[in-house]
Amino acid sequence: SENYPRVIELFKEVKNILNEKDLGIIDSLVYNNSRLQNKLDNAKSYWKIAPGENAEHWEECKKEDLIFIGWNQLGDISKLERAELAVLYEKTMNKKAGPVSPDNMLWDFYQNIKIGDVVIANKGKDEVVGIGKVDSGYYYDTTKIFHNVRKVKWIITKAIRIPNLSGWMRTLVRITDPQLISLFKSYIQKEDIS
């Protein structure tokens, strides 16, 4: 989507060289690509976020319509670029940043989760305590136990048993498994909200 204006510029530059048929094909490709990109940009993502170890902060999240994650010692990350966050993590935590390190989870929480995305609050590897939709951008709030916060409209707030998922030990995980997404969609649809 960020390359789309450049494609239009190039299209204008070469249109004098091409015939009407070629122009029609290129125009169709650009139009269809922008429609596909809009659909992808508007698609909901599903995120598993632990409201503390063993869901110990779930009641606060439910009561205050929010979800949060830790690493408070890094401060407000909202003005940082990705590389700056990795450097700050390594310096502050005295640990190497890597593909599964907390700086990536923080970046996802701050930058990649979008308003309208679905949040699955879990307790361990086989229980969901809440399902909701992200209702705000990232903000930093030192009055919360974990300072990295987003508002959530909780749709389901009762415990749901799910198959044991070993990858759910991390604080934040983007859910990409189509079967798992379908399972959560079915729970949401049962609540008559989507």
XYZ file of C-alpha atoms in Angstrom:
194
model
C 0.000 0.000 0.000
C 2.874 2.423 0.684
C 4.252 1.696 -2.838
C 0.936 2.437 -4.523
C 1.644 6.196 -5.126
C 4.989 5.289 -6.714
C 3.275 2.752 -9.002
C 0.858 5.467 -10.143
C 3.803 7.805 -10.868
C 5.546 5.129 -12.918
C 2.305 4.343 -14.713
C 1.960 7.999 -15.755
C 5.575 8.069 -16.983
C 5.255 5.004 -19.212
C 1.734 5.499 -20.514
C 3.012 7.449 -23.555
C 5.068 4.400 -24.583
C 2.320 1.755 -24.242
C -0.733 1.091 -26.381
C -4.340 1.224 -25.062
C -4.517 -2.550 -24.469
C -1.314 -2.542 -22.364
C -2.572 0.478 -20.427
C -5.827 -1.343 -19.677
C -3.995 -4.411 -18.377
C -1.695 -2.348 -16.159
C -4.578 -0.227 -14.872
C -6.528 -3.382 -14.027
C -3.554 -4.880 -12.173
C -2.985 -1.699 -10.162
C -6.704 -1.382 -9.339
C -7.046 -5.036 -8.295
C -3.858 -4.845 -6.241
C -5.104 -1.764 -4.353
C -8.458 -3.484 -3.660
C -6.630 -6.569 -2.363
C -4.350 -4.400 -0.225
C -7.390 -2.602 1.254
C -8.943 -5.963 2.135
C -5.704 -7.115 3.757
C -5.337 -3.832 5.663
C -8.918 -4.131 6.959
C -8.667 -7.813 7.879
C -8.812 -8.608 11.561
C -5.870 -10.280 13.201
C -6.244 -12.563 16.205
C -3.871 -12.182 19.141
C -3.378 -14.311 22.233
C -2.350 -12.143 25.181
C -1.786 -13.429 28.699
C -3.217 -11.072 31.349
C -0.341 -11.883 33.681
C 1.069 -15.246 34.683
C -1.778 -17.754 35.056
C -4.207 -14.889 34.192
C -3.578 -13.308 37.597
C -4.626 -9.853 36.307
C -7.678 -10.972 34.336
C -10.206 -9.444 36.753
C -8.597 -6.000 36.373
C -8.528 -6.364 32.585
C -12.189 -7.406 32.528
C -13.337 -4.696 34.947
C -11.442 -1.881 33.212
C -11.973 -3.075 29.613
C -8.283 -3.296 28.806
C -5.373 -5.590 28.142
C -1.793 -4.848 29.092
C 1.683 -6.321 28.965
C 4.781 -5.737 31.048
C 8.398 -4.773 30.600
C 7.648 -1.510 32.426
C 11.358 -0.812 32.876
C 11.584 0.016 29.141
C 9.281 3.012 29.603
C 6.944 4.501 27.021
C 7.896 2.923 23.688
C 5.457 4.915 21.540
C 8.100 7.160 19.999
C 10.622 4.424 19.218
C 11.449 2.830 15.893
C 11.800 -0.957 15.777
C 15.598 -0.971 15.907
C 15.602 1.536 18.778
C 13.318 -0.734 20.794
C 15.678 -3.697 20.272
C 18.666 -1.617 21.439
C 16.732 -0.317 24.457
C 15.678 -3.879 25.359
C 19.252 -5.189 25.160
C 20.646 -2.259 27.151
C 17.935 -2.188 29.838
C 17.350 -5.920 30.253
C 20.970 -6.967 29.615
C 19.680 -9.653 27.239
C 20.082 -10.198 23.520
C 17.114 -9.228 21.346
C 15.987 -11.970 18.985
C 13.035 -13.407 17.057
C 11.129 -14.511 20.188
C 12.399 -11.952 22.695
C 10.038 -9.607 24.552
C 11.004 -6.591 22.421
C 9.188 -8.295 19.518
C 6.089 -8.834 21.641
C 6.184 -5.187 22.723
C 6.524 -4.076 19.107
C 3.555 -6.223 18.109
C 1.538 -4.832 21.016
C 2.442 -1.232 20.181
C 2.623 -1.278 16.397
C 1.003 -4.371 14.846
C -2.175 -4.860 16.846
C -4.882 -2.707 15.274
C -8.203 -1.344 16.472
C -10.804 -4.016 15.640
C -8.377 -6.923 16.022
C -9.506 -9.779 18.241
C -7.776 -10.430 21.569
C -7.856 -13.836 23.230
C -6.960 -13.583 26.938
C -5.591 -16.913 28.106
C -4.866 -18.748 31.319
C -2.163 -21.292 30.652
C -2.130 -23.461 27.538
C -5.682 -24.773 27.548
C -8.046 -22.102 28.859
C -9.375 -18.839 27.463
C -10.739 -16.394 30.047
C -11.883 -13.691 27.641
C -12.358 -12.758 23.995
C -12.650 -9.140 22.926
C -11.997 -6.545 20.258
C -9.253 -3.949 20.486
C -10.872 -0.569 21.049
C -7.887 1.827 21.210
C -4.387 2.431 20.089
C -1.425 1.813 22.366
C -0.971 4.013 25.401
C 1.379 4.039 28.366
C -0.241 4.194 31.807
C 1.883 4.053 34.956
C -1.217 3.618 37.150
C -1.610 0.041 35.846
C 0.449 -2.892 37.068
C 1.698 -3.327 33.483
C 2.135 0.047 31.781
C 1.734 -0.931 28.098
C -2.022 -0.779 27.589
C -4.844 -1.015 25.037
C -8.578 -0.693 25.610
C -10.631 -3.791 24.732
C -14.367 -4.341 24.378
C -14.717 -7.766 26.002
C -17.312 -9.923 24.210
C -16.839 -13.148 26.150
C -15.728 -13.132 29.784
C -16.370 -16.715 30.817
C -13.772 -19.475 30.820
C -13.564 -21.676 27.728
C -11.524 -24.880 27.579
C -9.496 -25.298 24.392
C -7.024 -27.897 23.116
C -3.637 -27.668 24.832
C -1.508 -25.228 22.828
C 2.184 -25.421 23.690
C 3.030 -22.213 21.798
C 0.892 -20.227 24.212
C 3.546 -19.939 26.907
C 4.675 -16.567 25.546
C 2.877 -13.407 26.682
C 1.764 -12.359 23.192
C 1.268 -14.501 20.099
C -0.358 -13.687 16.769
C -2.801 -16.489 16.000
C -2.443 -17.638 12.395
C -3.851 -21.180 12.512
C -7.071 -21.058 10.412
C -8.744 -23.769 12.517
C -8.057 -21.887 15.722
C -9.300 -18.625 14.205
C -12.486 -20.417 13.087
C -12.952 -21.760 16.599
C -12.733 -18.275 18.109
C -14.976 -16.806 15.402
C -17.603 -19.418 16.278
C -17.481 -18.385 19.959
C -17.877 -14.729 18.973
C -20.783 -15.529 16.632
C -22.522 -17.462 19.424
C -22.482 -14.202 21.391
C -24.154 -12.550 18.366
C -21.369 -9.985 18.010
C -18.787 -9.918 15.243
